[in-house]
Coordinates of C-alpha atoms in Angstrom, one line a residue:
Chain A
M929 CA 63.9 29.2 -78.4
H930 CA 66.5 27.6 -78.1
T931 CA 66.6 24.5 -79.2
T932 CA 67.8 25.3 -82.9
L933 CA 66.3 22.7 -85.6
T934 CA 69.5 22.8 -87.9
P935 CA 67.9 23.6 -90.7
P936 CA 67.6 20.5 -93.1
E937 CA 70.2 20.2 -96.8
S938 CA 67.4 22.4 -98.5
S939 CA 63.9 23.8 -97.6
K940 CA 61.6 21.5 -99.2
Y941 CA 61.1 20.5 -95.8
M942 CA 58.4 22.0 -93.4
R943 CA 58.7 22.2 -90.2
L944 CA 56.4 21.5 -87.3
N945 CA 56.2 21.2 -83.7
L946 CA 54.5 19.9 -81.7
G947 CA 53.8 20.6 -77.9
P948 CA 55.0 21.7 -75.4
S949 CA 51.5 20.9 -74.5
H950 CA 49.7 19.3 -77.0
P951 CA 47.6 16.4 -76.7
A952 CA 49.5 13.5 -78.0
T953 CA 52.5 14.4 -76.3
H954 CA 50.8 13.9 -72.9
G955 CA 52.7 15.7 -70.7
T956 CA 55.2 19.0 -71.1
L957 CA 57.2 17.7 -74.4
R958 CA 58.8 19.3 -77.3
I959 CA 59.1 18.1 -80.7
F960 CA 60.9 19.6 -83.4
V961 CA 60.2 18.2 -86.8
A962 CA 61.1 18.4 -90.3
L963 CA 59.1 17.0 -92.7
E964 CA 58.7 15.5 -96.3
G965 CA 55.1 15.0 -97.3
E966 CA 54.1 13.6 -93.7
V967 CA 57.8 11.4 -93.3
I968 CA 59.5 12.7 -90.9
R969 CA 62.7 13.3 -92.6
D970 CA 64.8 15.7 -88.6
M971 CA 63.5 15.5 -85.3
K972 CA 65.0 17.7 -82.6
L973 CA 64.1 17.7 -78.7
E974 CA 63.4 20.1 -76.2
I975 CA 62.4 19.0 -72.4
G976 CA 62.8 20.7 -68.8
Y977 CA 59.6 22.2 -69.2
L978 CA 58.7 20.7 -66.2
H979 CA 62.5 20.3 -64.6
R980 CA 61.8 22.1 -61.2
C981 CA 65.4 20.9 -59.6
F982 CA 63.7 17.7 -57.4
E983 CA 68.1 16.7 -56.7
K984 CA 68.2 20.5 -54.9
M985 CA 65.2 20.3 -53.2
A986 CA 65.9 16.8 -52.3
E987 CA 69.6 18.9 -50.5
T988 CA 67.4 21.7 -48.0
H989 CA 64.6 18.7 -46.7
T990 CA 65.5 15.3 -44.3
W991 CA 65.6 11.8 -45.5
N992 CA 62.0 11.3 -44.4
Q993 CA 61.3 14.9 -45.8
V994 CA 61.9 13.9 -49.1
I995 CA 59.4 10.8 -50.4
P996 CA 57.0 13.2 -51.2
F997 CA 58.8 14.9 -54.5
T998 CA 59.5 11.6 -55.0
D999 CA 56.6 10.8 -55.7
R1000 CA 55.8 13.5 -58.7
L1001 CA 59.2 11.6 -60.4
N1002 CA 56.7 9.2 -62.4
Y1003 CA 53.2 9.7 -61.0
V1004 CA 51.7 7.5 -62.4
S1005 CA 53.4 5.0 -60.1
A1006 CA 54.4 6.9 -57.3
M1007 CA 54.6 4.5 -54.4
M1008 CA 57.5 3.1 -56.9
N1009 CA 59.0 5.5 -56.8
N1010 CA 58.8 5.7 -52.9
V1011 CA 59.7 2.2 -52.0
G1012 CA 63.1 2.6 -55.0
Y1013 CA 64.1 5.6 -52.7
V1014 CA 63.8 4.2 -48.9
M1015 CA 65.9 1.4 -50.5
A1016 CA 68.2 3.5 -50.7
V1017 CA 68.6 5.5 -47.2
E1018 CA 68.4 2.3 -46.0
K1019 CA 71.0 1.0 -47.7
L1020 CA 72.9 3.3 -46.7
L1021 CA 71.8 2.6 -43.2
G1022 CA 72.8 -1.0 -43.4
I1023 CA 69.9 -2.1 -41.9
E1024 CA 67.5 -4.8 -43.0
V1025 CA 63.3 -3.2 -43.1
T1026 CA 61.1 -6.4 -41.9
K1027 CA 59.5 -8.9 -43.7
R1028 CA 55.8 -8.1 -43.6
C1029 CA 56.8 -4.0 -44.3
Q1030 CA 59.2 -5.4 -47.9
R1031 CA 56.2 -8.1 -48.9
I1032 CA 53.5 -5.5 -48.9
R1033 CA 55.7 -3.1 -50.4
V1034 CA 56.0 -6.5 -52.7
I1035 CA 51.9 -6.0 -53.2
L1036 CA 52.2 -2.8 -54.0
S1037 CA 55.2 -1.7 -56.3
E1038 CA 53.1 -4.6 -58.7
L1039 CA 49.5 -3.3 -58.7
S1040 CA 52.0 -0.1 -58.9
R1041 CA 52.6 -1.8 -62.4
I1042 CA 49.7 -2.2 -63.5
I1043 CA 48.3 0.4 -63.0
D1044 CA 51.2 2.2 -65.0
H1045 CA 51.1 -0.2 -67.2
L1046 CA 47.6 0.6 -67.3
V1047 CA 47.6 3.8 -68.0
C1048 CA 50.5 3.6 -70.8
I1049 CA 48.7 0.8 -73.0
G1050 CA 45.1 2.9 -72.8
A1051 CA 46.4 6.2 -73.2
N1052 CA 48.8 4.7 -76.1
A1053 CA 45.8 3.3 -77.8
V1054 CA 43.1 6.3 -77.3
D1055 CA 46.0 7.9 -79.3
L1056 CA 45.6 5.3 -82.3
G1057 CA 41.5 6.1 -81.8
A1058 CA 40.6 3.6 -80.1
L1059 CA 38.9 4.6 -77.0
T1060 CA 37.2 1.9 -75.0
C1061 CA 40.7 0.1 -73.7
F1062 CA 40.7 3.7 -71.9
W1063 CA 37.4 3.3 -70.1
Y1064 CA 38.3 -0.7 -69.3
F1065 CA 41.6 -0.3 -67.8
F1066 CA 40.6 3.0 -66.3
R1067 CA 37.8 1.3 -64.2
E1068 CA 40.2 -1.0 -62.9
R1069 CA 42.8 2.0 -62.2
E1070 CA 40.8 3.7 -59.9
N1071 CA 39.9 0.1 -58.1
V1072 CA 43.2 0.0 -57.5
Y1073 CA 43.7 3.2 -56.4
D1074 CA 40.5 2.6 -54.1
L1075 CA 42.4 0.3 -52.4
F1076 CA 45.3 2.7 -52.0
E1077 CA 42.9 5.2 -50.7
A1078 CA 42.9 3.2 -47.7
L1079 CA 45.6 2.6 -47.7
C1080 CA 47.3 5.9 -47.0
G1081 CA 44.6 8.9 -47.8
A1082 CA 46.0 9.6 -51.3
R1083 CA 45.1 8.5 -54.3
L1084 CA 47.6 9.3 -56.9
T1085 CA 50.7 11.2 -54.8
T1086 CA 51.2 8.4 -52.2
S1087 CA 53.8 9.1 -49.6
V1088 CA 54.3 5.6 -48.5
T1089 CA 56.6 4.3 -47.1
R1090 CA 59.0 5.3 -44.7
V1091 CA 62.6 4.7 -44.3
G1092 CA 62.9 1.5 -42.4
G1093 CA 59.4 0.9 -42.6
M1094 CA 56.3 2.1 -43.7
Y1095 CA 53.3 5.2 -43.3
K1096 CA 51.1 3.3 -41.9
D1097 CA 50.2 -1.4 -42.1
L1098 CA 47.4 -2.6 -43.9
P1099 CA 43.7 -1.6 -42.2
E1100 CA 41.3 -4.2 -41.0
G1101 CA 40.2 -6.4 -44.5
W1102 CA 42.2 -4.3 -46.4
V1103 CA 43.1 -8.0 -48.1
E1104 CA 40.5 -9.3 -48.9
W1105 CA 40.3 -6.2 -50.6
C1106 CA 43.0 -6.8 -52.0
R1107 CA 42.4 -9.7 -53.4
R1108 CA 39.2 -9.0 -54.9
V1109 CA 40.7 -6.8 -57.1
V1110 CA 43.6 -8.9 -58.0
N1111 CA 41.1 -11.9 -59.9
N1112 CA 38.3 -9.0 -61.4
L1113 CA 41.8 -7.8 -63.3
P1114 CA 42.5 -10.7 -65.4
R1115 CA 38.8 -10.6 -67.2
T1116 CA 39.9 -7.1 -68.4
L1117 CA 43.2 -7.7 -69.0
D1118 CA 41.1 -10.7 -71.6
D1119 CA 38.5 -7.9 -73.0
V1120 CA 41.1 -5.3 -74.3
D1121 CA 43.2 -8.8 -75.4
T1122 CA 40.6 -9.6 -77.2
L1123 CA 40.3 -5.9 -78.9
L1124 CA 43.9 -4.8 -79.7
T1125 CA 46.1 -8.0 -79.8
A1126 CA 44.4 -9.5 -82.9
N1127 CA 42.5 -6.2 -84.1
R1128 CA 43.8 -5.5 -87.7
I1129 CA 43.6 -1.7 -86.9
W1130 CA 45.4 -2.3 -83.8
I1131 CA 48.4 -4.2 -86.1
D1132 CA 48.5 -2.1 -88.3
R1133 CA 48.9 1.1 -86.7
T1134 CA 51.4 -0.8 -83.8
K1135 CA 53.4 -3.3 -85.7
G1136 CA 57.0 -2.5 -87.5
V1137 CA 56.3 1.3 -85.9
G1138 CA 58.6 3.7 -83.9
P1139 CA 60.6 -0.1 -83.9
I1140 CA 65.0 -0.4 -82.1
S1141 CA 68.0 -3.1 -82.3
K1142 CA 68.6 -4.8 -79.8
E1143 CA 72.5 -2.8 -79.4
N1144 CA 71.1 0.2 -79.9
A1145 CA 68.0 -0.2 -76.7
L1146 CA 71.7 -1.0 -75.0
E1147 CA 73.9 2.1 -77.2
Y1148 CA 71.0 4.5 -74.7
G1149 CA 71.3 2.1 -72.1
F1150 CA 67.1 1.4 -72.0
T1151 CA 65.6 -0.6 -69.0
G1152 CA 61.9 -2.3 -68.6
P1153 CA 59.6 -2.9 -71.1
C1154 CA 61.0 -1.2 -73.0
L1155 CA 64.4 -2.9 -73.4
R1156 CA 62.4 -6.0 -72.9
A1157 CA 60.4 -6.3 -76.3
T1158 CA 64.4 -5.7 -77.9
G1159 CA 64.4 -9.8 -76.0
I1160 CA 67.2 -8.9 -74.1
P1161 CA 65.2 -10.5 -70.9
Y1162 CA 67.2 -7.9 -68.8
D1163 CA 64.9 -6.8 -65.2
I1164 CA 66.3 -6.5 -62.1
R1165 CA 63.5 -8.2 -60.0
K1166 CA 65.2 -11.3 -61.9
A1167 CA 68.5 -9.9 -61.6
M1168 CA 70.1 -8.4 -58.6
P1169 CA 66.9 -9.6 -57.3
Y1170 CA 65.0 -7.8 -53.4
Y1171 CA 62.5 -8.2 -51.6
D1172 CA 62.7 -11.8 -52.3
Y1173 CA 61.3 -11.6 -55.2
D1174 CA 63.3 -14.8 -55.9
K1175 CA 61.0 -16.7 -53.9
F1176 CA 57.9 -15.6 -56.3
S1177 CA 57.5 -18.1 -59.4
W1178 CA 57.0 -15.8 -62.1
N1179 CA 58.5 -15.3 -65.5
V1180 CA 60.3 -12.0 -67.3
V1181 CA 58.4 -11.1 -70.5
T1182 CA 60.7 -10.6 -74.2
E1183 CA 59.9 -10.1 -77.3
S1184 CA 62.0 -9.4 -80.6
E1185 CA 60.5 -7.2 -82.9
G1186 CA 61.6 -4.0 -81.3
D1187 CA 57.8 -2.2 -82.2
T1188 CA 55.1 -0.4 -80.4
Y1189 CA 53.4 -3.9 -81.2
A1190 CA 56.1 -6.1 -78.6
R1191 CA 55.5 -3.6 -76.0
Y1192 CA 52.6 -3.5 -76.8
L1193 CA 52.4 -7.9 -76.0
V1194 CA 55.6 -7.0 -73.1
R1195 CA 53.0 -4.8 -70.8
M1196 CA 50.3 -6.7 -70.9
G1197 CA 51.8 -9.7 -70.0
E1198 CA 54.0 -8.1 -67.1
M1199 CA 50.9 -6.6 -65.6
R1200 CA 50.1 -10.9 -66.1
E1201 CA 53.5 -12.1 -64.0
S1202 CA 52.3 -9.1 -61.4
L1203 CA 49.9 -10.4 -60.6
K1204 CA 51.4 -13.7 -60.1
I1205 CA 53.5 -12.3 -57.5
I1206 CA 50.4 -10.1 -56.2
Q1207 CA 48.5 -13.2 -55.6
Q1208 CA 51.2 -14.6 -53.9
A1209 CA 52.4 -12.3 -52.6
L1210 CA 48.6 -11.7 -50.4
D1211 CA 48.4 -15.3 -49.5
D1212 CA 51.9 -15.2 -47.2
I1213 CA 52.3 -12.6 -45.6
P1214 CA 54.4 -12.9 -42.5
G1215 CA 53.0 -11.4 -39.0
G1216 CA 54.6 -8.8 -36.9
P1217 CA 56.0 -5.4 -37.0
V1218 CA 56.0 -3.3 -39.6
N1219 CA 58.9 -0.2 -39.6
V1220 CA 62.3 -1.8 -37.6
D1221 CA 62.5 -1.6 -34.4
D1222 CA 65.1 1.2 -33.7
W1223 CA 63.8 4.5 -32.8
S1224 CA 66.8 6.3 -34.7
I1225 CA 64.9 5.5 -37.8
C1226 CA 61.3 4.6 -36.5
L1227 CA 59.4 6.8 -35.1
P1228 CA 58.1 5.1 -31.4
P1229 CA 54.6 4.4 -30.7
K1230 CA 52.5 7.1 -30.0
D1231 CA 51.9 5.6 -26.1
Q1232 CA 55.4 5.6 -25.5
V1233 CA 55.6 9.3 -27.0
Y1234 CA 53.2 10.9 -24.5
N1235 CA 54.1 8.1 -21.8
S1236 CA 57.8 7.5 -21.0
I1237 CA 60.9 10.6 -21.7
E1238 CA 63.1 8.0 -23.9
G1239 CA 60.3 7.7 -26.4
L1240 CA 59.1 11.3 -26.1
M1241 CA 63.1 12.3 -26.3
A1242 CA 63.0 9.9 -29.2
H1243 CA 60.2 11.6 -31.4
F1244 CA 61.0 15.0 -31.2
K1245 CA 65.0 14.1 -32.1
L1246 CA 63.5 12.4 -35.3
I1247 CA 61.0 15.0 -36.3
M1248 CA 63.5 17.9 -35.9
H1249 CA 67.0 16.4 -37.1
G1250 CA 66.4 13.3 -39.3
I1251 CA 67.4 10.5 -39.3
R1252 CA 71.8 10.9 -39.6
P1253 CA 72.9 7.5 -41.8
P1254 CA 76.3 7.5 -42.0
S1255 CA 79.0 9.4 -44.5
G1256 CA 78.7 7.2 -47.4
E1257 CA 77.5 7.2 -50.7
V1258 CA 74.4 4.5 -52.0
Y1259 CA 73.3 3.3 -55.6
A1260 CA 69.7 1.3 -55.6
C1261 CA 68.0 0.7 -58.4
T1262 CA 64.7 -1.4 -58.6
E1263 CA 62.9 -2.8 -62.0
A1264 CA 60.0 0.0 -61.3
A1265 CA 57.3 0.7 -64.5
N1266 CA 59.4 1.8 -66.6
G1267 CA 62.6 0.8 -65.8
E1268 CA 65.0 1.0 -63.8
L1269 CA 65.0 3.6 -61.5
G1270 CA 67.7 4.4 -60.1
F1271 CA 68.6 6.3 -56.4
H1272 CA 72.4 7.1 -55.6
V1273 CA 72.7 8.4 -52.4
T1274 CA 74.5 10.8 -50.6
S1275 CA 74.7 11.5 -46.6
D1276 CA 77.6 13.7 -44.8
N1277 CA 76.3 12.0 -41.0
Q1278 CA 73.7 14.8 -40.5
G1279 CA 69.4 15.0 -41.2
R1280 CA 69.6 16.0 -44.8
P1281 CA 70.9 14.7 -47.9
Y1282 CA 73.5 15.4 -49.0
R1283 CA 73.2 14.8 -52.5
V1284 CA 70.1 12.5 -54.0
R1285 CA 70.4 11.8 -57.4
V1286 CA 68.0 9.8 -59.1
R1287 CA 68.1 8.2 -62.4
P1288 CA 66.1 7.9 -63.8
P1289 CA 64.4 5.5 -66.4
C1290 CA 62.7 7.7 -69.3
F1291 CA 65.7 10.1 -69.6
A1292 CA 67.6 7.4 -71.4
I1293 CA 65.1 6.3 -73.0
Y1294 CA 63.2 9.0 -74.6
Q1295 CA 67.2 10.5 -76.1
A1296 CA 65.8 7.6 -78.7
F1297 CA 63.7 8.9 -79.9
P1298 CA 63.5 11.0 -83.0
E1299 CA 66.7 7.5 -84.0
M1300 CA 62.9 5.4 -83.5
C1301 CA 61.0 7.9 -86.0
I1302 CA 63.3 9.1 -88.7
G1303 CA 61.3 7.5 -91.5
Q1304 CA 58.3 7.3 -91.0
T1305 CA 55.2 9.8 -90.3
V1306 CA 53.8 12.2 -87.5
S1307 CA 51.4 9.4 -86.7
D1308 CA 54.0 7.2 -86.1
A1309 CA 55.7 9.2 -84.0
V1310 CA 52.5 9.5 -81.9
A1311 CA 52.9 6.0 -81.9
T1312 CA 55.3 5.2 -80.5
L1313 CA 55.9 8.3 -77.7
G1314 CA 53.0 6.8 -76.1
S1315 CA 54.6 2.8 -76.1
L1316 CA 57.2 4.6 -74.6
N1317 CA 56.1 5.6 -71.6
I1318 CA 57.9 8.8 -71.2
V1319 CA 56.3 10.7 -67.9
A1320 CA 57.6 14.3 -68.0
G1321 CA 57.7 14.0 -64.1
E1322 CA 60.0 11.6 -63.8
L1323 CA 62.4 12.4 -67.0
D1324 CA 62.5 16.4 -66.6
R1325 CA 62.9 16.2 -62.5
Chain B
M1018 CA 97.5 0.7 -57.3
L1019 CA 97.4 -1.1 -53.5
E1020 CA 97.6 -5.0 -53.7
T1021 CA 94.3 -3.9 -51.6
D1022 CA 93.5 -2.8 -54.8
T1023 CA 93.6 -4.9 -57.2
K1024 CA 91.9 -7.9 -54.5
L1025 CA 89.0 -5.5 -54.5
L1026 CA 88.7 -5.1 -58.4
A1027 CA 89.5 -8.5 -59.0
N1028 CA 86.0 -9.5 -58.2
L1029 CA 84.6 -7.6 -60.3
L1030 CA 87.0 -7.6 -63.4
P1031 CA 89.6 -9.4 -65.3
P1032 CA 93.1 -8.6 -64.9
L1033 CA 93.7 -5.0 -66.7
P1034 CA 96.4 -4.8 -69.2
K1035 CA 99.8 -2.6 -67.4
D1036 CA 99.7 0.8 -69.4
L1037 CA 95.2 1.1 -68.7
Q1038 CA 96.0 0.3 -64.6
T1039 CA 98.1 3.2 -63.6
H1040 CA 95.3 4.9 -64.7
V1041 CA 93.0 3.5 -62.1
V1042 CA 93.8 5.8 -58.4
S1043 CA 92.0 3.4 -55.7
V1044 CA 88.9 1.1 -55.5
E1045 CA 86.6 1.2 -52.8
E1046 CA 84.3 -0.7 -51.1
F1047 CA 81.3 1.1 -49.3
R1048 CA 77.4 -1.5 -48.7
G1049 CA 79.2 -4.6 -51.4
E1050 CA 79.6 -1.6 -54.0
I1051 CA 82.8 -1.3 -55.7
T1052 CA 84.3 2.7 -56.8
A1053 CA 87.1 2.8 -59.3
T1054 CA 88.5 6.6 -59.1
V1055 CA 90.0 6.7 -61.4
R1056 CA 92.5 9.5 -63.6
K1057 CA 90.8 11.5 -65.6
E1058 CA 93.9 11.4 -69.2
G1059 CA 92.9 7.5 -69.0
L1060 CA 89.1 8.1 -68.2
R1061 CA 88.4 7.7 -72.1
S1062 CA 90.7 4.6 -72.3
L1063 CA 89.7 2.6 -69.8
I1064 CA 86.5 2.5 -70.4
T1065 CA 86.2 1.7 -74.2
F1066 CA 88.1 -1.1 -72.8
L1067 CA 85.4 -2.3 -70.4
K1068 CA 82.5 -1.7 -72.7
E1069 CA 84.5 -3.7 -75.7
D1070 CA 87.4 -5.8 -74.3
P1071 CA 85.0 -9.5 -74.8
H1072 CA 86.1 -9.8 -71.0
C1073 CA 84.4 -7.5 -70.0
R1074 CA 81.6 -6.7 -71.8
F1075 CA 79.9 -3.3 -70.5
D1076 CA 77.5 -3.0 -72.9
V1077 CA 74.9 -0.1 -70.6
M1078 CA 75.9 3.2 -69.9
M1079 CA 72.8 3.1 -66.9
D1080 CA 73.8 6.8 -65.5
L1081 CA 76.1 9.6 -65.4
F1082 CA 76.3 12.9 -62.6
A1083 CA 78.1 14.4 -61.2
M1084 CA 78.9 15.8 -57.9
D1085 CA 79.9 18.5 -55.8
Y1086 CA 81.9 17.6 -52.7
Q1087 CA 83.0 21.1 -51.6
N1088 CA 80.9 21.1 -47.9
Y1089 CA 81.4 17.4 -48.1
N1090 CA 82.3 16.4 -44.5
Q1091 CA 85.1 13.9 -45.4
E1092 CA 88.1 15.3 -47.8
T1093 CA 88.5 14.8 -51.5
P1094 CA 91.2 15.2 -53.8
E1095 CA 88.9 17.5 -55.7
R1096 CA 86.5 19.6 -55.9
F1097 CA 83.6 18.0 -58.0
A1098 CA 83.6 14.6 -59.6
L1099 CA 82.1 12.4 -61.8
V1100 CA 80.4 9.5 -61.3
Y1101 CA 80.1 6.8 -64.2
Y1102 CA 77.6 3.9 -63.7
L1103 CA 78.4 1.2 -65.9
V1104 CA 76.3 -1.9 -66.0
S1105 CA 77.6 -5.7 -67.9
L1106 CA 73.8 -7.3 -68.3
L1107 CA 76.0 -10.0 -70.0
Q1108 CA 77.7 -11.9 -67.3
N1109 CA 75.1 -8.9 -64.0
R1110 CA 78.0 -6.8 -63.3
R1111 CA 78.7 -3.7 -61.8
L1112 CA 81.0 -0.5 -62.2
R1113 CA 81.0 2.9 -60.8
L1114 CA 83.9 4.7 -61.8
K1115 CA 84.2 7.8 -60.8
V1116 CA 87.0 10.7 -62.0
F1117 CA 87.2 14.1 -59.1
L1118 CA 87.7 17.2 -62.2
S1119 CA 89.1 20.3 -59.9
E1120 CA 87.4 23.5 -59.6
E1121 CA 89.6 25.4 -61.7
N1122 CA 89.3 23.4 -64.8
P1123 CA 86.3 21.1 -64.8
R1124 CA 86.9 20.0 -67.6
V1125 CA 86.5 15.9 -69.6
D1126 CA 86.7 14.3 -71.9
S1127 CA 83.2 13.3 -73.7
I1128 CA 82.5 10.1 -74.1
H1129 CA 78.7 10.2 -76.2
D1130 CA 80.8 8.0 -78.8
L1131 CA 81.4 5.1 -76.4
Y1132 CA 77.5 5.0 -75.9
K1133 CA 74.7 7.1 -77.3
A1134 CA 73.1 7.6 -73.9
A1135 CA 75.5 9.1 -72.6
N1136 CA 74.7 12.5 -75.0
W1137 CA 72.2 13.6 -73.1
F1138 CA 73.6 12.9 -69.4
E1139 CA 76.8 14.3 -69.8
R1140 CA 74.3 17.2 -71.1
E1141 CA 72.7 17.2 -67.7
A1142 CA 75.8 17.7 -65.5
W1143 CA 76.6 20.5 -67.6
D1144 CA 74.2 22.2 -66.8
L1145 CA 73.4 21.1 -63.6
F1146 CA 77.2 21.5 -62.3
G1147 CA 79.3 23.0 -65.2
I1148 CA 81.6 20.5 -66.5
Q1149 CA 83.1 20.8 -69.0
F1150 CA 82.8 17.6 -72.4
E1151 CA 85.2 17.8 -74.2
G1152 CA 84.5 16.9 -78.1
H1153 CA 80.3 16.6 -77.0
P1154 CA 78.2 17.6 -80.3
N1155 CA 76.2 19.5 -79.0
L1156 CA 76.8 21.0 -75.4
V1157 CA 74.1 23.6 -74.7
R1158 CA 71.1 23.5 -70.8
I1159 CA 69.2 20.6 -71.3
L1160 CA 66.8 20.6 -68.5
C1161 CA 66.9 24.6 -67.5
H1162 CA 66.1 27.6 -69.1
S1163 CA 68.8 28.2 -71.9
E1164 CA 68.2 32.0 -70.3
F1165 CA 69.4 30.7 -66.7
E1166 CA 72.9 31.5 -64.9
G1167 CA 74.6 29.9 -62.6
H1168 CA 75.4 26.0 -62.5
P1169 CA 71.7 25.3 -59.5
L1170 CA 73.8 22.0 -58.1
R1171 CA 76.6 23.6 -57.0
K1172 CA 76.7 23.2 -53.3
D1173 CA 77.4 27.9 -53.3
Y1174 CA 73.9 28.3 -55.7
P1175 CA 71.2 28.7 -52.5
S1176 CA 68.5 26.8 -52.6
D1177 CA 66.4 29.4 -52.9
K1178 CA 67.8 32.0 -55.4
Y1179 CA 65.1 33.4 -57.7
Q1180 CA 65.5 34.5 -61.6
R1181 CA 64.0 36.5 -64.0
L1182 CA 63.7 35.8 -66.9
K1183 CA 65.1 38.9 -69.6
T1184 CA 62.6 38.0 -72.7
T1185 CA 58.4 39.0 -72.2
A1186 CA 56.2 36.2 -72.1
P1187 CA 54.1 36.9 -75.1
S1188 CA 51.1 37.3 -72.9
E1189 CA 52.5 40.1 -70.6
G1190 CA 50.6 42.8 -70.4
L1191 CA 47.2 41.2 -69.3

């Protein structure tokens, strides 16, 4: 045990170890607490149990081969990681993907955001003893996963994007299917709204629990719903719009309390806003190709590969040597479900990345966890942890 | 600082005080992102200014990470670099600071007291690259195991190298 819990000033405190494998930690997180009665007086965190050196692995694979690794960062909303990574590589290449591709990416990102929030709120409620909401939400999540499966064959680890485009175009009938799923969602949200939002027990367990101030949230580099729950309306989709997010009509949801209840309300609101975006996007999907028309970036169509020497050569070059972006480094960030997901990619004009750095939103947020919990009870810490939505895959990389 | 550098920086910042200007080595723009390379001696005072000056107000340290340029195809002043990503939410501006560190002495002042976020990010840079942060209260490994030897993201660390733990797990022998 290399993280030392500094002995509290007296031995009157009891030490308790939570995790790394504990039902209430949602992943491999280890937490040491010093307790006085039931009140937390000191807390130390140990992370790294799920560390697999994503950044080192990325250096030994071609640019496109890194995409499956990004699935495993925040595996609850894998598609957003796929989008974030390829956006960085495309920025490095200096290309813009087609409007159709952008629109598809927006739809998939917002669906991912919804299922991420569904899992977060559902699991948070389970930790506090409310199982029903979890089932309600997981039913909808399954429906969204069916959509993903129809699109790319995978449900959880989707690897759906490619540099310069997508793995596949939307299959026939997908848009109508998606509309049906999206139209069903508000009812479930209303159901859970009715079950939780004005529920006495839920309010008692979450209001004033695990609060963080505006100033502290900024100090710790909070982004996403946790930052917006403190009253700061910062959302990258509005602040630095990408993929025409500024053309849709939607609002940034904020609350002012910064506690677990505020984070719950922000996530509930954001799902409704995401539904608005998806509906507008589904109504207007531009035609045309999904992939950019550049054979040094995207694979040529199969009939060209089989029937022309140029197509065959382009295919071979791309598979064997990969894309070769110009030397340089860029940072691209997207508003993922947990906050700012940034990829800083460096190229030395080779088929493999020189370095890929990911800025995971969880890493910054989890660091503030002790400060949010000291002075509160262990059961409050469990409620707080659930509302921060720490995903170990992204935290430890 | 060259005149072109000053112009680039002026798009982003109010004019820096004279004593801080000397700490900025160069300013580059690539794909619309501005990177200022700074001297490590002036890093802390520059970041303090950027955070506290009412016209700058870079209130968030979004990211901090290290780079190893050992095999890079372009000449760099030193082997290692640290990259600081500062964001001003109010003015919606982003600035990247880069500070080069030598192979023999990869050491820089910690900024954990300027931004609370820096604490873990600095530990990570120590863990994966072996960058030393002066004044950091708890500079121990964060992602790798405490028995891990070396710094895995350095370019001279082989990606297929295995290390065996010395301490035996309780379940061994089953």
